[in-house]
C-alpha positions as a printed Julia matrix, in Angstrom:
326×3 Matrix{Float64}:
 24.91  52.39  80.06
 23.41  51.06  76.84
 20.69  48.44  77.2
 21.8   44.95  76.23
 20.11  43.7   73.04
 17.64  40.82  73.27
 17.19  37.94  70.86
 15.29  34.67  70.55
 17.75  33.05  68.15
 21.22  32.07  69.43
 24.16  30.1   68.07
 26.26  28.37  70.72
 29.49  26.38  70.98
 31.26  24.72  73.88
 34.19  22.32  74.05
 34.37  18.78  75.43
 30.68  17.8   75.13
 29.36  14.9   77.21
 26.62  12.33  76.78
 24.23  14.17  79.11
 24.2   17.39  77.05
 21.23  16.47  74.8
 19.06  15.68  77.83
 19.83  19.11  79.29
 18.38  20.82  76.21
 15.44  18.39  75.95
 14.41  19.33  79.49
 14.63  23.02  78.57
 12.17  22.41  75.71
  9.88  20.45  78.05
  9.9   23.41  80.48
  8.98  25.73  77.59
 12.22  27.67  78.1
 13.09  26.8   74.49
 10.94  26.57  71.38
 13.57  24.62  69.43
 17.17  23.42  69.68
 19.5   21.48  67.4
 23.11  20.41  67.92
 25.81  17.9   67.1
 29.33  16.91  68.12
 31.98  18.33  65.79
 35.76  18.3   65.46
 37.7   21.53  64.92
 39.65  21.1   61.64
 42.64  23.11  62.91
 43.08  21.77  66.45
 41.16  18.48  66.41
 39.36  19.51  69.58
 35.81  18.22  70.03
 32.97  20.67  70.56
 29.19  20.95  70.44
 27.82  23.25  67.72
 24.21  24.25  68.29
 21.37  26.6   67.42
 18.45  27.4   69.71
 15.28  29.45  69.77
 14.32  30.77  73.18
 10.62  30.96  74.03
 11.08  34.7   74.62
 13.64  37.35  73.73
 16.57  37.32  76.14
 19.87  39.13  76.6
 23.19  37.32  76.39
 23.39  37.28  80.19
 19.8   36.05  80.41
 20.3   33.09  78.08
 23.52  32.16  79.9
 21.76  32.17  83.25
 18.89  30.14  81.84
 20.89  27.36  80.16
 24.63  27.65  80.75
 25.14  28.49  84.43
 26.58  25.12  85.5
 30.4   24.88  85.83
 30.61  22.45  82.9
 28.83  24.84  80.54
 30.07  28.25  81.68
 32.73  28.44  78.97
 30.06  28.42  76.24
 30.38  30.88  73.38
 27.01  32.44  72.48
 26.11  34.88  69.72
 22.83  36.3   68.51
 22.17  34.6   65.18
 22.87  36.2   61.84
 21.14  34.86  58.72
 17.97  32.79  58.5
 16.86  30.05  60.86
 17.17  27.57  57.98
 20.81  28.59  57.5
 21.54  28.25  61.2
 19.89  24.83  61.36
 21.89  23.64  58.34
 25.13  25.02  59.8
 24.6   22.96  62.97
 23.9   19.72  61.09
 26.55  19.71  58.35
 28.18  16.36  57.61
 31.73  17.54  56.88
 32.55  18.59  60.46
 30.42  16.02  62.32
 32.29  13.85  64.83
 31.37  10.26  63.98
 32.8    9.13  67.32
 31.19  11.88  69.37
 29.66  11.54  72.81
 26.15  11.55  71.32
 24.27  11.54  68.03
 22.94  14.77  66.48
 19.85  15.91  68.39
 16.79  18.04  67.69
 14.05  19.0   70.15
 11.04  21.28  69.75
  9.04  22.45  66.74
 11.04  24.18  64.0
  7.84  25.49  62.35
  7.36  27.76  65.38
 10.83  29.34  65.01
 10.94  32.87  63.47
 12.45  32.96  59.99
 15.35  35.1   61.17
 16.48  38.02  63.26
 16.24  39.89  59.99
 14.92  39.54  56.45
 11.24  39.1   55.77
  9.77  41.57  58.25
  8.04  44.89  57.58
  9.79  47.41  55.35
  8.68  50.56  57.23
 10.97  52.34  59.67
  9.8   50.37  62.69
 10.27  47.07  60.88
 13.75  48.0   59.66
 14.64  49.14  63.17
 13.7   45.68  64.45
 15.87  44.07  61.77
 18.85  46.22  62.74
 18.33  45.51  66.43
 18.26  41.77  65.74
 21.51  41.78  63.77
 20.69  42.18  60.07
 23.67  43.65  58.22
 23.57  47.09  56.59
 24.32  45.41  53.27
 21.19  43.28  53.62
 19.11  46.3   54.71
 20.28  48.26  51.65
 19.62  45.38  49.26
 16.11  44.71  50.58
 15.08  48.35  51.12
 17.12  50.59  48.76
 14.72  53.55  48.87
 14.57  53.56  52.66
 18.34  53.16  52.94
 19.02  56.13  50.65
 16.74  58.33  52.76
 17.54  57.12  56.27
 20.99  55.51  56.09
 22.52  57.86  58.68
 19.85  56.95  61.19
 20.19  53.25  60.39
 23.93  53.33  61.06
 23.46  55.34  64.26
 20.88  52.83  65.51
 23.18  49.93  64.64
 26.02  51.41  66.68
 23.78  51.94  69.7
 22.06  48.56  69.78
 24.88  46.31  68.53
 27.94  47.88  70.17
 27.22  47.14  73.82
 29.86  47.17  76.57
 31.67  43.98  77.35
 29.41  42.31  79.89
 29.93  40.79  83.3
 29.7   37.03  82.9
 27.14  35.15  85.02
 30.03  33.03  86.29
 31.36  36.03  88.19
 34.02  37.45  85.88
 34.53  39.2   82.58
 35.22  36.59  79.9
 38.67  37.21  78.35
 38.77  37.43  74.55
 40.71  35.01  72.37
 43.81  36.74  70.94
 45.92  35.07  68.24
 49.23  36.7   67.24
 50.58  35.45  63.88
 54.08  36.65  62.99
 56.65  36.01  60.28
 58.15  37.36  57.08
 56.18  38.88  54.22
 54.49  36.26  52.04
 54.62  33.55  54.71
 50.83  33.12  54.81
 50.03  34.68  58.18
 47.46  37.13  56.8
 45.79  34.44  54.7
 45.5   32.17  57.73
 44.12  34.97  59.9
 41.46  36.04  57.4
 40.54  32.45  56.55
 39.92  31.71  60.21
 38.18  35.03  60.86
 35.7   34.55  58.02
 35.19  30.8   58.52
 31.9   31.17  60.4
 29.21  32.96  58.32
 27.18  33.51  61.48
 29.96  35.55  63.17
 30.83  38.72  61.22
 34.41  39.97  61.06
 35.79  43.53  61.13
 39.16  44.25  59.5
 40.69  47.43  60.88
 42.41  49.83  58.51
 46.13  50.09  59.16
 48.22  52.83  60.66
 45.62  54.81  62.61
 43.43  54.75  65.71
 40.06  54.86  63.93
 37.58  51.97  63.97
 35.24  53.43  61.35
 32.75  50.78  60.23
 32.93  48.82  63.47
 29.38  47.84  64.41
 29.67  45.19  67.08
 31.38  42.46  65.0
 32.56  39.69  67.35
 35.83  39.13  65.41
 38.45  41.83  64.72
 41.53  41.5   62.5
 44.54  43.83  62.96
 46.5   42.95  59.83
 50.17  43.94  59.39
 50.15  45.5   62.84
 52.88  47.95  63.89
 53.81  49.39  67.28
 52.9   52.94  66.29
 49.22  52.2   65.6
 48.29  52.85  69.25
 49.95  53.54  72.55
 50.96  50.36  74.35
 48.48  50.98  77.15
 45.65  51.32  74.62
 46.61  48.03  72.92
 46.46  46.04  76.15
 43.09  47.6   76.98
 41.78  46.8   73.48
 42.49  43.07  73.81
 41.45  42.87  77.46
 38.03  41.84  78.77
 36.82  45.12  80.25
 34.55  47.79  78.69
 36.3   50.08  76.21
 35.05  52.73  73.78
 36.92  53.03  70.47
 37.0   56.05  68.18
 35.13  56.44  64.92
 34.91  59.64  62.9
 32.5   61.86  64.81
 32.06  59.73  67.9
 32.78  56.62  69.93
 31.42  53.05  69.92
 31.79  50.23  72.41
 34.26  47.47  71.51
 32.56  44.13  72.07
 34.7   41.67  70.06
 35.53  38.37  71.72
 38.21  37.29  69.2
 41.22  39.16  67.81
 43.64  38.11  65.06
 46.86  40.15  64.94
 49.38  39.67  62.12
 52.83  41.22  62.42
 56.39  40.67  61.15
 57.66  40.26  64.74
 56.85  38.49  67.99
 55.33  40.74  70.69
 58.63  40.78  72.63
 60.47  41.87  69.47
 57.94  44.47  68.39
 58.05  46.07  71.82
 61.71  45.34  72.53
 62.1   48.59  74.47
 59.78  47.23  77.15
 61.41  43.84  77.67
 64.11  45.19  80.0
 61.75  47.36  82.02
 60.91  46.22  85.53
 57.29  47.37  85.58
 56.03  44.17  83.91
 54.53  45.82  80.85
 55.52  43.15  78.35
 54.1   40.49  80.68
 50.79  42.38  80.64
 50.64  41.93  76.88
 51.81  38.32  76.79
 49.27  37.06  79.31
 46.45  38.49  77.17
 47.56  36.56  74.06
 46.05  33.1   73.6
 48.39  31.91  70.83
 51.65  33.13  69.28
 52.35  31.37  65.99
 55.33  31.63  63.61
 54.89  31.6   59.83
 58.02  31.0   57.76
 61.47  31.66  59.23
 62.11  33.28  62.59
 62.77  37.02  61.99
 66.12  38.62  62.82
 66.35  40.26  66.25
 65.34  43.94  66.03
 67.21  46.95  67.35
 66.85  47.72  71.04
 64.21  50.37  70.35
 61.51  49.94  67.73
 61.13  52.95  65.45
 57.9   54.78  66.03
 56.98  53.0   69.27
 55.0   55.17  71.62
 54.85  54.01  75.24
 51.57  55.12  76.73
């Protein structure tokens, strides 16, 4: 099994923050578990739900499981979303202190503990330009676009190796959560007629966080070429004949799964999926609704949200053209 990547810089979010949260992170700095941490209460613009948005620098490089065990093992914090930071530390600090999303009536004021001057500039730009240095940048999450822009000569010569390294170190199997279970991904199914705005909404939401890259899958085939561990995946204008049904429910489940690219396989490690489609799941897979083996229920319980855009579509025929039960 591939070794889990380690990082010092982490972005984190959890819902329903409480007044004792800042003290929890202050104590972690006092114990030298953290070099720096910043956070504030925010309000989600779409749902109005309150959450804590934060950025931290661990005193040493840790895996996702390691940082969860260190800071987020209590029942109140287990639902945290963590991601190894993209971009510079300055960008991450600014993202966690922006005025426009700050909750003026939050459980606590914005907090900062530790010494920012001791935080590395980034998991990326500014390090050595030799092969070892670029390998470190790739391991820590720097995008291939940034690597090519900063090191064009090296990219021209070694781009195949760079992409191979990225797939190995960034596409890690879905991990067992310290809380004792695999964390289920968030799956949002947007359906409705053409031109109703479902794709715009999906892509707007998917690209709303510059620190969480998004992968948009090409339509009509099984290939995930270009997937390199992005935490968000968009399946736009999805149809039933893209995959077998059994493959679809495995793709949006929480367990390890390898997906196909040209010439090989990579681990799927997304934690959020946006699916746009003309039909509801029960309509797209109408042939399964009457079956007694519970297949359609398997799909529905994996979907976090089903949302209509425009008018409700007409009921489809009993069997969807091109559907392949797997």
